[in-house]
mmCIF file of C-alpha atoms in Angstrom:
data_model
loop_
_atom_site.group_PDB
_atom_site.id
_atom_site.type_symbol
_atom_site.label_atom_id
_atom_site.label_comp_id
_atom_site.label_asym_id
_atom_site.label_seq_id
_atom_site.Cartn_x
_atom_site.Cartn_y
_atom_site.Cartn_z
ATOM 1 C CA MET O 1 19.085 -14.376 8.556
ATOM 2 C CA ASN O 2 18.138 -11.171 6.742
ATOM 3 C CA ASN O 3 19.965 -10.455 3.504
ATOM 4 C CA TYR O 4 21.124 -6.960 4.444
ATOM 5 C CA ASP O 5 23.118 -6.722 1.222
ATOM 6 C CA ASN O 6 19.802 -6.218 -0.593
ATOM 7 C CA PHE O 7 18.271 -3.784 1.918
ATOM 8 C CA LYS O 8 17.164 -0.333 0.786
ATOM 9 C CA ALA O 9 17.246 2.634 3.166
ATOM 10 C CA ILE O 10 13.545 2.187 3.938
ATOM 11 C CA ASP O 11 14.200 -1.431 4.957
ATOM 12 C CA PHE O 12 16.888 -0.374 7.433
ATOM 13 C CA VAL O 13 14.702 2.391 8.863
ATOM 14 C CA ASN O 14 11.884 -0.082 9.500
ATOM 15 C CA HIS O 15 14.224 -2.644 11.077
ATOM 16 C CA GLN O 16 13.944 -2.559 14.886
ATOM 17 C CA ALA O 17 17.470 -3.854 15.534
ATOM 18 C CA PHE O 18 18.949 -1.287 13.149
ATOM 19 C CA ARG O 19 17.174 1.551 14.949
ATOM 20 C CA ALA O 20 18.488 0.255 18.253
ATOM 21 C CA TRP O 21 22.021 0.133 16.834
ATOM 22 C CA VAL O 22 21.774 3.719 15.530
ATOM 23 C CA PHE O 23 20.686 5.023 18.922
ATOM 24 C CA ASN O 24 23.292 2.976 20.833
ATOM 25 C CA LYS O 25 20.749 0.786 22.577
ATOM 26 C CA GLU O 26 21.582 -2.669 23.850
ATOM 27 C CA LEU O 27 21.302 -5.395 21.245
ATOM 28 C CA ASP O 28 21.105 -9.147 21.532
ATOM 29 C CA ALA O 29 24.623 -10.491 21.004
ATOM 30 C CA ASN O 30 23.173 -13.101 18.675
ATOM 31 C CA ASP O 31 21.366 -10.587 16.478
ATOM 32 C CA ASP O 32 22.126 -11.202 12.796
ATOM 33 C CA LEU O 33 22.503 -7.458 12.143
ATOM 34 C CA LEU O 34 25.577 -7.321 14.395
ATOM 35 C CA LEU O 35 27.071 -10.274 12.578
ATOM 36 C CA TRP O 36 26.488 -8.585 9.210
ATOM 37 C CA LEU O 37 27.898 -5.268 10.405
ATOM 38 C CA SER O 38 31.075 -6.938 11.598
ATOM 39 C CA ASN O 39 31.639 -9.024 8.466
ATOM 40 C CA SER O 40 30.249 -7.082 5.514
ATOM 41 C CA GLN O 41 31.282 -3.840 3.857
ATOM 42 C CA SER O 42 28.648 -3.967 1.114
ATOM 43 C CA ASN O 43 25.496 -1.849 0.890
ATOM 44 C CA ARG O 44 26.907 0.766 3.269
ATOM 45 C CA HIS O 45 25.483 3.665 1.213
ATOM 46 C CA GLU O 46 21.898 2.522 1.894
ATOM 47 C CA LEU O 47 22.749 1.929 5.548
ATOM 48 C CA GLU O 48 24.244 5.428 5.804
ATOM 49 C CA LYS O 49 21.184 7.077 4.284
ATOM 50 C CA ALA O 50 18.956 5.352 6.814
ATOM 51 C CA ARG O 51 21.289 6.226 9.713
ATOM 52 C CA MET O 52 21.395 9.897 8.722
ATOM 53 C CA TYR O 53 17.624 10.041 8.468
ATOM 54 C CA LEU O 54 17.056 8.514 11.912
ATOM 55 C CA LEU O 55 19.599 10.794 13.550
ATOM 56 C CA ASN O 56 18.135 13.887 11.951
ATOM 57 C CA ILE O 57 14.564 13.203 12.995
ATOM 58 C CA HIS O 58 15.886 13.023 16.543
ATOM 59 C CA ASN O 59 17.560 16.400 16.131
ATOM 60 C CA MET O 60 21.094 15.021 16.128
ATOM 61 C CA GLN O 61 23.862 16.087 13.771
ATOM 62 C CA PRO O 62 25.507 13.093 12.107
ATOM 63 C CA GLU O 63 28.869 13.317 10.474
ATOM 64 C CA ILE O 64 28.835 12.580 6.765
ATOM 65 C CA SER O 65 31.434 9.976 5.942
ATOM 66 C CA GLU O 66 33.849 10.450 3.039
ATOM 67 C CA GLU O 67 32.802 7.039 1.761
ATOM 68 C CA TYR O 68 29.157 8.142 1.570
ATOM 69 C CA VAL O 69 30.063 11.437 -0.125
ATOM 70 C CA GLU O 70 32.188 9.696 -2.761
ATOM 71 C CA ASP O 71 29.446 7.143 -3.318
ATOM 72 C CA LYS O 72 26.833 9.833 -3.967
ATOM 73 C CA ILE O 73 29.145 11.722 -6.318
ATOM 74 C CA GLN O 74 29.902 8.589 -8.298
ATOM 75 C CA ASP O 75 26.204 7.744 -8.399
ATOM 76 C CA PHE O 76 25.435 11.200 -9.819
ATOM 77 C CA TRP O 77 27.923 10.858 -12.651
ATOM 78 C CA GLU O 78 26.823 7.334 -13.517
ATOM 79 C CA LYS O 79 23.219 8.478 -13.847
ATOM 80 C CA ALA O 80 24.309 11.456 -15.948
ATOM 81 C CA GLU O 81 26.242 9.155 -18.305
ATOM 82 C CA GLU O 82 23.312 6.735 -18.548
ATOM 83 C CA LYS O 83 21.029 9.543 -19.649
ATOM 84 C CA ASN O 84 23.677 11.070 -21.977
ATOM 85 C CA LEU O 85 23.252 14.416 -20.271
ATOM 86 C CA ASN O 86 24.961 17.290 -22.085
ATOM 87 C CA ILE O 87 26.643 18.988 -19.140
ATOM 88 C CA GLU O 88 29.036 21.720 -20.207
ATOM 89 C CA ASP O 89 31.887 23.232 -18.233
ATOM 90 C CA VAL O 90 31.731 20.752 -15.391
ATOM 91 C CA ALA O 91 34.695 19.503 -13.428
ATOM 92 C CA PRO O 92 35.708 15.841 -13.305
ATOM 93 C CA VAL O 93 34.467 13.712 -10.445
ATOM 94 C CA LYS O 94 37.515 14.291 -8.271
ATOM 95 C CA LYS O 95 37.188 18.065 -8.636
ATOM 96 C CA PHE O 96 33.539 18.092 -7.585
ATOM 97 C CA ARG O 97 33.324 20.477 -4.653
ATOM 98 C CA ILE O 98 32.560 18.501 -1.533
ATOM 99 C CA VAL O 99 31.409 21.646 0.224
ATOM 100 C CA ASP O 100 28.603 22.124 -2.323
ATOM 101 C CA TRP O 101 27.342 18.615 -1.709
ATOM 102 C CA LEU O 102 27.536 19.107 2.046
ATOM 103 C CA VAL O 103 25.502 22.300 1.812
ATOM 104 C CA ALA O 104 22.850 20.492 -0.198
ATOM 105 C CA ALA O 105 22.838 17.581 2.218
ATOM 106 C CA ALA O 106 22.585 19.933 5.179
ATOM 107 C CA SER O 107 19.626 21.670 3.549
ATOM 108 C CA VAL O 108 17.814 18.372 3.148
ATOM 109 C CA CYS O 109 18.565 17.452 6.747
ATOM 110 C CA LEU O 110 17.299 20.841 7.931
ATOM 111 C CA ILE O 111 14.032 20.450 6.029
ATOM 112 C CA VAL O 112 13.515 16.951 7.417
ATOM 113 C CA GLY O 113 14.304 18.131 10.931
ATOM 114 C CA LEU O 114 11.917 21.089 10.711
ATOM 115 C CA MET O 115 9.136 18.896 9.362
ATOM 116 C CA TRP O 116 9.666 16.477 12.230
ATOM 117 C CA VAL O 117 9.509 19.214 14.845
ATOM 118 C CA LEU O 118 6.532 21.061 13.354
ATOM 119 C CA LEU O 119 4.289 18.198 12.343
ATOM 120 C CA PRO O 120 1.448 17.922 14.894
ATOM 121 C CA ASN O 121 1.625 14.141 15.154
ATOM 122 C CA ARG O 122 5.180 12.922 14.632
ATOM 123 C CA GLU O 123 4.552 9.236 15.068
ATOM 124 C CA GLN O 124 1.706 9.072 12.539
ATOM 125 C CA SER O 125 3.532 11.206 9.990
ATOM 126 C CA VAL O 126 6.952 9.578 10.016
ATOM 127 C CA ASN O 127 6.067 6.603 7.826
ATOM 128 C CA SER O 128 4.660 8.881 5.125
ATOM 129 C CA LEU O 129 7.821 10.977 5.273
ATOM 130 C CA ILE O 130 9.979 7.864 5.077
ATOM 131 C CA SER O 131 8.028 6.680 2.034
ATOM 132 C CA GLU O 132 8.547 9.987 0.252
ATOM 133 C CA LEU O 133 12.280 9.946 1.003
ATOM 134 C CA PHE O 134 13.269 6.337 0.554
ATOM 135 C CA ILE O 135 10.707 3.980 -0.995
ATOM 136 C CA ASN O 136 11.995 2.639 -4.303
ATOM 137 C CA ASP O 137 15.143 4.791 -3.892
ATOM 138 C CA GLN O 138 13.482 7.361 -6.136
ATOM 139 C CA SER O 139 15.678 9.181 -8.602
ATOM 140 C CA SER O 140 15.352 11.081 -11.862
ATOM 141 C CA ASP O 141 14.002 7.843 -13.396
ATOM 142 C CA GLN O 142 10.794 8.355 -11.417
ATOM 143 C CA ILE O 143 7.754 9.903 -13.074
ATOM 144 C CA GLU O 144 5.268 11.880 -11.001
ATOM 145 C CA LYS O 145 1.782 12.815 -12.128
ATOM 146 C CA VAL O 146 -0.065 15.432 -10.092
ATOM 147 C CA ASN O 147 -3.735 16.269 -10.583
ATOM 148 C CA LYS O 148 -4.038 19.982 -9.881
ATOM 149 C CA GLY O 149 -7.376 20.263 -11.665
ATOM 150 C CA THR O 150 -10.968 19.802 -10.548
ATOM 151 C CA GLU O 151 -11.731 16.627 -12.542
ATOM 152 C CA SER O 152 -10.305 13.107 -12.598
ATOM 153 C CA MET O 153 -7.084 12.582 -14.579
ATOM 154 C CA ASN O 154 -6.152 9.367 -16.406
ATOM 155 C CA VAL O 155 -2.604 8.028 -16.084
ATOM 156 C CA LEU O 156 -1.225 5.091 -18.100
ATOM 157 C CA LEU O 157 1.515 3.122 -16.323
ATOM 158 C CA PRO O 158 4.445 1.379 -18.106
ATOM 159 C CA ASP O 159 2.782 -2.058 -17.906
ATOM 160 C CA GLY O 160 -0.512 -0.852 -19.367
ATOM 161 C CA SER O 161 -2.263 -0.528 -16.002
ATOM 162 C CA LYS O 162 -4.513 2.508 -15.706
ATOM 163 C CA VAL O 163 -4.852 4.992 -12.857
ATOM 164 C CA THR O 164 -7.740 7.417 -12.502
ATOM 165 C CA LEU O 165 -6.254 10.124 -10.325
ATOM 166 C CA GLU O 166 -8.624 12.324 -8.344
ATOM 167 C CA PRO O 167 -8.062 16.089 -7.806
ATOM 168 C CA ASN O 168 -5.363 17.084 -5.303
ATOM 169 C CA SER O 169 -3.748 13.653 -5.659
ATOM 170 C CA SER O 170 -0.476 12.410 -7.109
ATOM 171 C CA VAL O 171 1.057 9.126 -8.225
ATOM 172 C CA SER O 172 4.734 8.379 -8.845
ATOM 173 C CA TYR O 173 6.228 5.369 -10.604
ATOM 174 C CA PRO O 174 9.432 4.340 -12.444
ATOM 175 C CA GLU O 175 9.903 4.724 -16.180
ATOM 176 C CA SER O 176 10.032 0.925 -16.333
ATOM 177 C CA PHE O 177 8.984 -1.516 -13.638
ATOM 178 C CA ASP O 178 11.312 -3.897 -11.845
ATOM 179 C CA LYS O 179 11.202 -7.502 -13.090
ATOM 180 C CA GLU O 180 9.924 -8.783 -9.742
ATOM 181 C CA LEU O 181 7.576 -6.023 -8.540
ATOM 182 C CA ARG O 182 5.554 -3.180 -10.009
ATOM 183 C CA GLU O 183 5.672 -0.489 -7.317
ATOM 184 C CA VAL O 184 3.970 2.908 -7.281
ATOM 185 C CA ASN O 185 3.433 5.583 -4.630
ATOM 186 C CA LEU O 186 0.115 7.346 -4.135
ATOM 187 C CA VAL O 187 -0.842 10.487 -2.272
ATOM 188 C CA GLY O 188 -4.577 11.153 -2.110
ATOM 189 C CA GLU O 189 -7.204 9.124 -3.964
ATOM 190 C CA ALA O 190 -7.165 7.045 -7.151
ATOM 191 C CA PHE O 191 -8.833 4.128 -8.913
ATOM 192 C CA PHE O 192 -6.449 1.447 -10.225
ATOM 193 C CA ASP O 193 -7.213 -0.954 -13.094
ATOM 194 C CA VAL O 194 -4.233 -3.299 -12.946
ATOM 195 C CA VAL O 195 -3.043 -5.567 -15.750
ATOM 196 C CA LYS O 196 -2.811 -9.125 -14.455
ATOM 197 C CA ASN O 197 0.699 -10.584 -14.170
ATOM 198 C CA PRO O 198 1.162 -13.363 -11.566
ATOM 199 C CA ASP O 199 4.951 -13.167 -11.920
ATOM 200 C CA GLN O 200 5.081 -9.448 -11.158
ATOM 201 C CA PRO O 201 2.819 -8.364 -8.265
ATOM 202 C CA PHE O 202 1.565 -4.775 -8.257
ATOM 203 C CA ILE O 203 2.323 -2.784 -5.091
ATOM 204 C CA VAL O 204 0.875 0.573 -4.030
ATOM 205 C CA HIS O 205 2.490 2.497 -1.150
ATOM 206 C CA PHE O 206 0.331 5.140 0.521
ATOM 207 C CA ASN O 207 0.660 6.714 3.959
ATOM 208 C CA GLU O 208 1.341 3.896 6.440
ATOM 209 C CA LEU O 209 -0.210 1.182 4.255
ATOM 210 C CA VAL O 210 0.698 -1.079 1.330
ATOM 211 C CA VAL O 211 -1.688 -2.751 -1.137
ATOM 212 C CA LYS O 212 -0.564 -5.842 -3.028
ATOM 213 C CA VAL O 213 -2.427 -7.205 -6.066
ATOM 214 C CA LEU O 214 -1.825 -9.397 -9.114
ATOM 215 C CA GLY O 215 -4.464 -8.004 -11.425
ATOM 216 C CA THR O 216 -7.661 -6.315 -10.315
ATOM 217 C CA SER O 217 -9.451 -2.989 -10.014
ATOM 218 C CA PHE O 218 -9.748 -1.066 -6.790
ATOM 219 C CA THR O 219 -9.906 2.391 -5.246
ATOM 220 C CA ILE O 220 -7.593 3.837 -2.609
ATOM 221 C CA SER O 221 -8.749 6.838 -0.609
ATOM 222 C CA ALA O 222 -6.098 8.379 1.642
ATOM 223 C CA PRO O 223 -6.481 12.185 1.668
ATOM 224 C CA LYS O 224 -3.670 14.169 3.261
ATOM 225 C CA GLY O 225 -4.313 14.861 6.915
ATOM 226 C CA ASP O 226 -7.258 12.451 7.088
ATOM 227 C CA ASN O 227 -7.305 9.975 9.958
ATOM 228 C CA LYS O 228 -9.183 7.337 7.929
ATOM 229 C CA MET O 229 -7.921 5.474 4.862
ATOM 230 C CA GLN O 230 -9.953 3.128 2.664
ATOM 231 C CA VAL O 231 -9.332 0.491 0.022
ATOM 232 C CA LEU O 232 -12.393 -0.547 -2.024
ATOM 233 C CA VAL O 233 -12.257 -3.509 -4.408
ATOM 234 C CA LYS O 234 -14.303 -3.511 -7.609
ATOM 235 C CA THR O 235 -12.984 -6.771 -9.105
ATOM 236 C CA GLY O 236 -10.428 -9.370 -8.017
ATOM 237 C CA LYS O 237 -8.639 -9.562 -4.693
ATOM 238 C CA VAL O 238 -6.130 -7.408 -2.831
ATOM 239 C CA SER O 239 -4.062 -7.701 0.337
ATOM 240 C CA VAL O 240 -3.628 -4.656 2.573
ATOM 241 C CA PHE O 241 -0.752 -4.368 5.055
ATOM 242 C CA GLU O 242 0.708 -1.877 7.439
ATOM 243 C CA ASN O 243 4.074 -0.802 6.037
ATOM 244 C CA ASN O 244 6.155 -2.532 8.734
ATOM 245 C CA GLU O 245 4.261 -5.776 8.150
ATOM 246 C CA TRP O 246 4.880 -5.478 4.421
ATOM 247 C CA GLN O 247 8.604 -5.201 5.102
ATOM 248 C CA LYS O 248 8.454 -8.481 7.056
ATOM 249 C CA LEU O 249 6.622 -10.184 4.227
ATOM 250 C CA LYS O 250 8.906 -8.692 1.590
ATOM 251 C CA ASN O 251 12.215 -9.443 3.286
ATOM 252 C CA ASP O 252 11.532 -12.440 5.496
ATOM 253 C CA THR O 253 8.733 -14.112 3.520
ATOM 254 C CA ASN O 254 7.048 -14.545 6.887
ATOM 255 C CA PRO O 255 3.407 -15.610 6.429
ATOM 256 C CA ALA O 256 2.525 -14.597 10.002
ATOM 257 C CA VAL O 257 1.882 -10.949 9.214
ATOM 258 C CA ARG O 258 -0.994 -8.682 10.111
ATOM 259 C CA GLY O 259 -2.882 -7.869 6.974
ATOM 260 C CA VAL O 260 -6.336 -8.180 5.509
ATOM 261 C CA ILE O 261 -7.593 -9.705 2.250
ATOM 262 C CA ILE O 262 -10.571 -8.118 0.539
ATOM 263 C CA THR O 263 -12.446 -9.182 -2.584
ATOM 264 C CA ALA O 264 -14.989 -7.645 -4.956
ATOM 265 C CA ASN O 265 -17.586 -5.372 -3.329
ATOM 266 C CA GLN O 266 -15.634 -5.321 -0.076
ATOM 267 C CA LYS O 267 -13.665 -2.497 1.478
ATOM 268 C CA VAL O 268 -11.289 -2.124 4.377
ATOM 269 C CA GLU O 269 -11.040 0.960 6.557
ATOM 270 C CA TYR O 270 -7.934 1.810 8.560
ATOM 271 C CA LEU O 271 -7.886 4.363 11.368
ATOM 272 C CA LYS O 272 -4.469 5.783 12.176
ATOM 273 C CA GLU O 273 -5.304 6.475 15.799
ATOM 274 C CA THR O 274 -6.228 2.841 16.505
ATOM 275 C CA ALA O 275 -3.984 1.217 13.846
ATOM 276 C CA LYS O 276 -6.716 -1.353 13.140
ATOM 277 C CA PHE O 277 -8.352 -2.673 9.990
ATOM 278 C CA GLU O 278 -12.114 -3.051 9.646
ATOM 279 C CA LYS O 279 -13.541 -5.034 6.740
ATOM 280 C CA LYS O 280 -16.966 -4.025 5.382
ATOM 281 C CA LEU O 281 -19.130 -4.170 2.280
ATOM 282 C CA VAL O 282 -18.956 -1.214 -0.083
ATOM 283 C CA ASP O 283 -21.931 1.129 0.123
ATOM 284 C CA SER O 284 -23.373 0.123 -3.256
ATOM 285 C CA PRO O 285 -22.315 -3.414 -4.282
ATOM 286 C CA ALA O 286 -22.367 -3.985 -8.051
ATOM 287 C CA ILE O 287 -22.908 -7.148 -10.098
ATOM 288 C CA ILE O 288 -19.496 -8.531 -11.076
ATOM 289 C CA ASN O 289 -20.532 -11.758 -12.817
ATOM 290 C CA PRO O 290 -20.644 -11.027 -16.573
ATOM 291 C CA VAL O 291 -23.112 -13.899 -17.136
ATOM 292 C CA LEU O 292 -25.758 -12.412 -14.845
ATOM 293 C CA SER O 293 -27.728 -9.176 -15.070
ATOM 294 C CA GLU O 294 -30.537 -7.481 -13.187
ATOM 295 C CA ASN O 295 -33.059 -9.291 -15.400
ATOM 296 C CA ASP O 296 -32.033 -12.608 -13.820
ATOM 297 C CA PHE O 297 -33.656 -11.802 -10.468
ATOM 298 C CA THR O 298 -37.248 -12.753 -11.142
ATOM 299 C CA PHE O 299 -38.193 -15.734 -8.953
ATOM 300 C CA ASP O 300 -41.258 -18.000 -9.037
ATOM 301 C CA GLU O 301 -41.482 -20.460 -6.169
ATOM 302 C CA THR O 302 -37.693 -20.641 -6.257
ATOM 303 C CA PRO O 303 -36.006 -22.444 -3.328
ATOM 304 C CA LEU O 304 -34.540 -19.794 -1.043
ATOM 305 C CA MET O 305 -31.086 -21.406 -1.020
ATOM 306 C CA ASP O 306 -31.030 -21.074 -4.833
ATOM 307 C CA VAL O 307 -31.889 -17.381 -4.468
ATOM 308 C CA PHE O 308 -29.004 -16.790 -2.067
ATOM 309 C CA GLU O 309 -26.595 -18.765 -4.263
ATOM 310 C CA LYS O 310 -27.541 -16.615 -7.286
ATOM 311 C CA LEU O 311 -26.951 -13.453 -5.272
ATOM 312 C CA GLU O 312 -23.549 -14.778 -4.165
ATOM 313 C CA LYS O 313 -22.519 -15.512 -7.753
ATOM 314 C CA ALA O 314 -23.777 -12.167 -9.031
ATOM 315 C CA TYR O 315 -22.122 -9.928 -6.437
ATOM 316 C CA GLY O 316 -19.196 -12.092 -5.294
ATOM 317 C CA ILE O 317 -20.262 -11.646 -1.660
ATOM 318 C CA LYS O 318 -20.507 -14.538 0.765
ATOM 319 C CA ILE O 319 -24.026 -15.019 2.168
ATOM 320 C CA VAL O 320 -24.048 -17.047 5.376
ATOM 321 C CA VAL O 321 -27.336 -18.828 6.088
ATOM 322 C CA ASP O 322 -28.434 -21.877 8.075
ATOM 323 C CA GLU O 323 -29.731 -24.337 5.486
ATOM 324 C CA ASN O 324 -32.011 -25.918 8.087
ATOM 325 C CA GLN O 325 -33.796 -22.589 8.520
ATOM 326 C CA VAL O 326 -34.631 -22.331 4.820
ATOM 327 C CA ALA O 327 -34.976 -26.006 3.876
ATOM 328 C CA ASN O 328 -38.628 -25.681 2.851
ATOM 329 C CA CYS O 329 -38.649 -22.001 1.918
ATOM 330 C CA THR O 330 -39.349 -20.611 -1.548
ATOM 331 C CA LEU O 331 -39.480 -17.102 -2.954
ATOM 332 C CA THR O 332 -41.807 -15.545 -5.494
ATOM 333 C CA ALA O 333 -40.743 -12.009 -6.272
ATOM 334 C CA THR O 334 -39.346 -9.692 -8.933
ATOM 335 C CA LEU O 335 -36.114 -8.067 -7.714
ATOM 336 C CA SER O 336 -34.822 -6.725 -11.012
ATOM 337 C CA ASP O 337 -33.310 -3.210 -11.044
ATOM 338 C CA GLU O 338 -33.087 -3.188 -7.251
ATOM 339 C CA PRO O 339 -29.740 -2.533 -5.505
ATOM 340 C CA LEU O 340 -28.420 -5.473 -3.503
ATOM 341 C CA ILE O 341 -29.321 -3.890 -0.159
ATOM 342 C CA GLU O 342 -32.908 -3.349 -1.316
ATOM 343 C CA LYS O 343 -33.059 -6.940 -2.583
ATOM 344 C CA LEU O 344 -32.034 -8.150 0.875
ATOM 345 C CA ASN O 345 -34.560 -5.875 2.570
ATOM 346 C CA LEU O 346 -37.391 -7.202 0.400
ATOM 347 C CA ILE O 347 -36.358 -10.837 0.889
ATOM 348 C CA SER O 348 -36.135 -10.322 4.663
ATOM 349 C CA LYS O 349 -39.616 -8.814 4.733
ATOM 350 C CA ILE O 350 -41.104 -11.691 2.719
ATOM 351 C CA ILE O 351 -39.478 -14.441 4.793
ATOM 352 C CA HIS O 352 -39.854 -12.666 8.152
ATOM 353 C CA GLY O 353 -36.142 -12.552 8.727
ATOM 354 C CA ASN O 354 -33.266 -10.106 8.968
ATOM 355 C CA TYR O 355 -29.607 -9.843 8.056
ATOM 356 C CA GLU O 356 -26.343 -8.386 9.310
ATOM 357 C CA MET O 357 -23.186 -7.295 7.537
ATOM 358 C CA ILE O 358 -20.228 -8.759 9.399
ATOM 359 C CA ASP O 359 -16.599 -8.708 8.259
ATOM 360 C CA GLY O 360 -17.552 -8.047 4.640
ATOM 361 C CA GLN O 361 -20.143 -10.836 4.540
ATOM 362 C CA ILE O 362 -23.940 -11.018 4.752
ATOM 363 C CA VAL O 363 -25.330 -13.142 7.590
ATOM 364 C CA MET O 364 -29.003 -14.081 7.169
ATOM 365 C CA ASN O 365 -31.292 -14.941 10.069
ATOM 366 C CA VAL O 366 -34.535 -16.585 8.920
ATOM 367 C CA LYS O 367 -37.039 -16.915 11.745
ATOM 368 C CA SER O 368 -39.882 -18.420 9.693
ATOM 369 C CA CYS O 369 -40.733 -18.662 6.023
ATOM 370 C CA LYS O 370 -44.449 -18.645 6.765
ATOM 371 C CA LYS O 371 -46.719 -16.018 8.220
#
């Protein structure tokens, strides 16, 4: 059973049974959400935020409950006290004018509703809008860095991780990370160099996708309005999920989720219109093994399997080859200072073979080692 007491608004919005309940659709009598709704009074403020959002994007006008209003007022004053804000000539909590809050709330609802009506592709845009409104329950504790310039901008996160933010991009993050997760939100493109911490995974939310890492370096490219998003790994390993699949993994710890794992010199592309991942090699793979350099690729009658194994270790890319095809093959060549793709082209020419790049791997086909 889901622990709805710990749900945030974004979790409710992404929950199919909750959406059905909001829109008065028929639910399974055994659904655990119904049981929780009937027995629990906790976490209703997050539930109410999610309900209001769903109703507004469908052009309905929800009533704002007194309980929700009081909760938001109390939340405001608690945050003000925490930050020791010097607010002069303000009324006590009970004298706070409800009408002012309702006007503000109505304004937010109007903006959301207009965005929903005017956006050219509602279905593709809604998850981004949800992320901006609800992910991490953003408040004044959130820091946002926006690169309005023409050159890259460096951002240092609270844990020491570094973000290289490209022009017309922004990243938001809390003043201090949660003990369990380090979560940030990205709009646009950035390179992340993440400090390794196995006990505190690093999560990046962008558009409809989520990237999860422990400690690695990678690039996310998700320009506004672009149909294609990319994640490119320089070092380490990352997992990429659709947002709804991430919610399953986060809340249900369900291993049967649709995601993709990519490692160094691999990238994954995601097309919104097809909602599918495609794993590939990056355009220019780089050597990631600190022990090896370009000077290590001079071969003299070297068994071909040893050549492929050295390339695997240097670039961290799996090379699939039939050992029987290359059992008696050797290579004499100098491949220093050549990009990986050129190395493969030269090897293929020498051994009368070819190769394919499939699912982020290199598949060799050796017809004959002899002329």
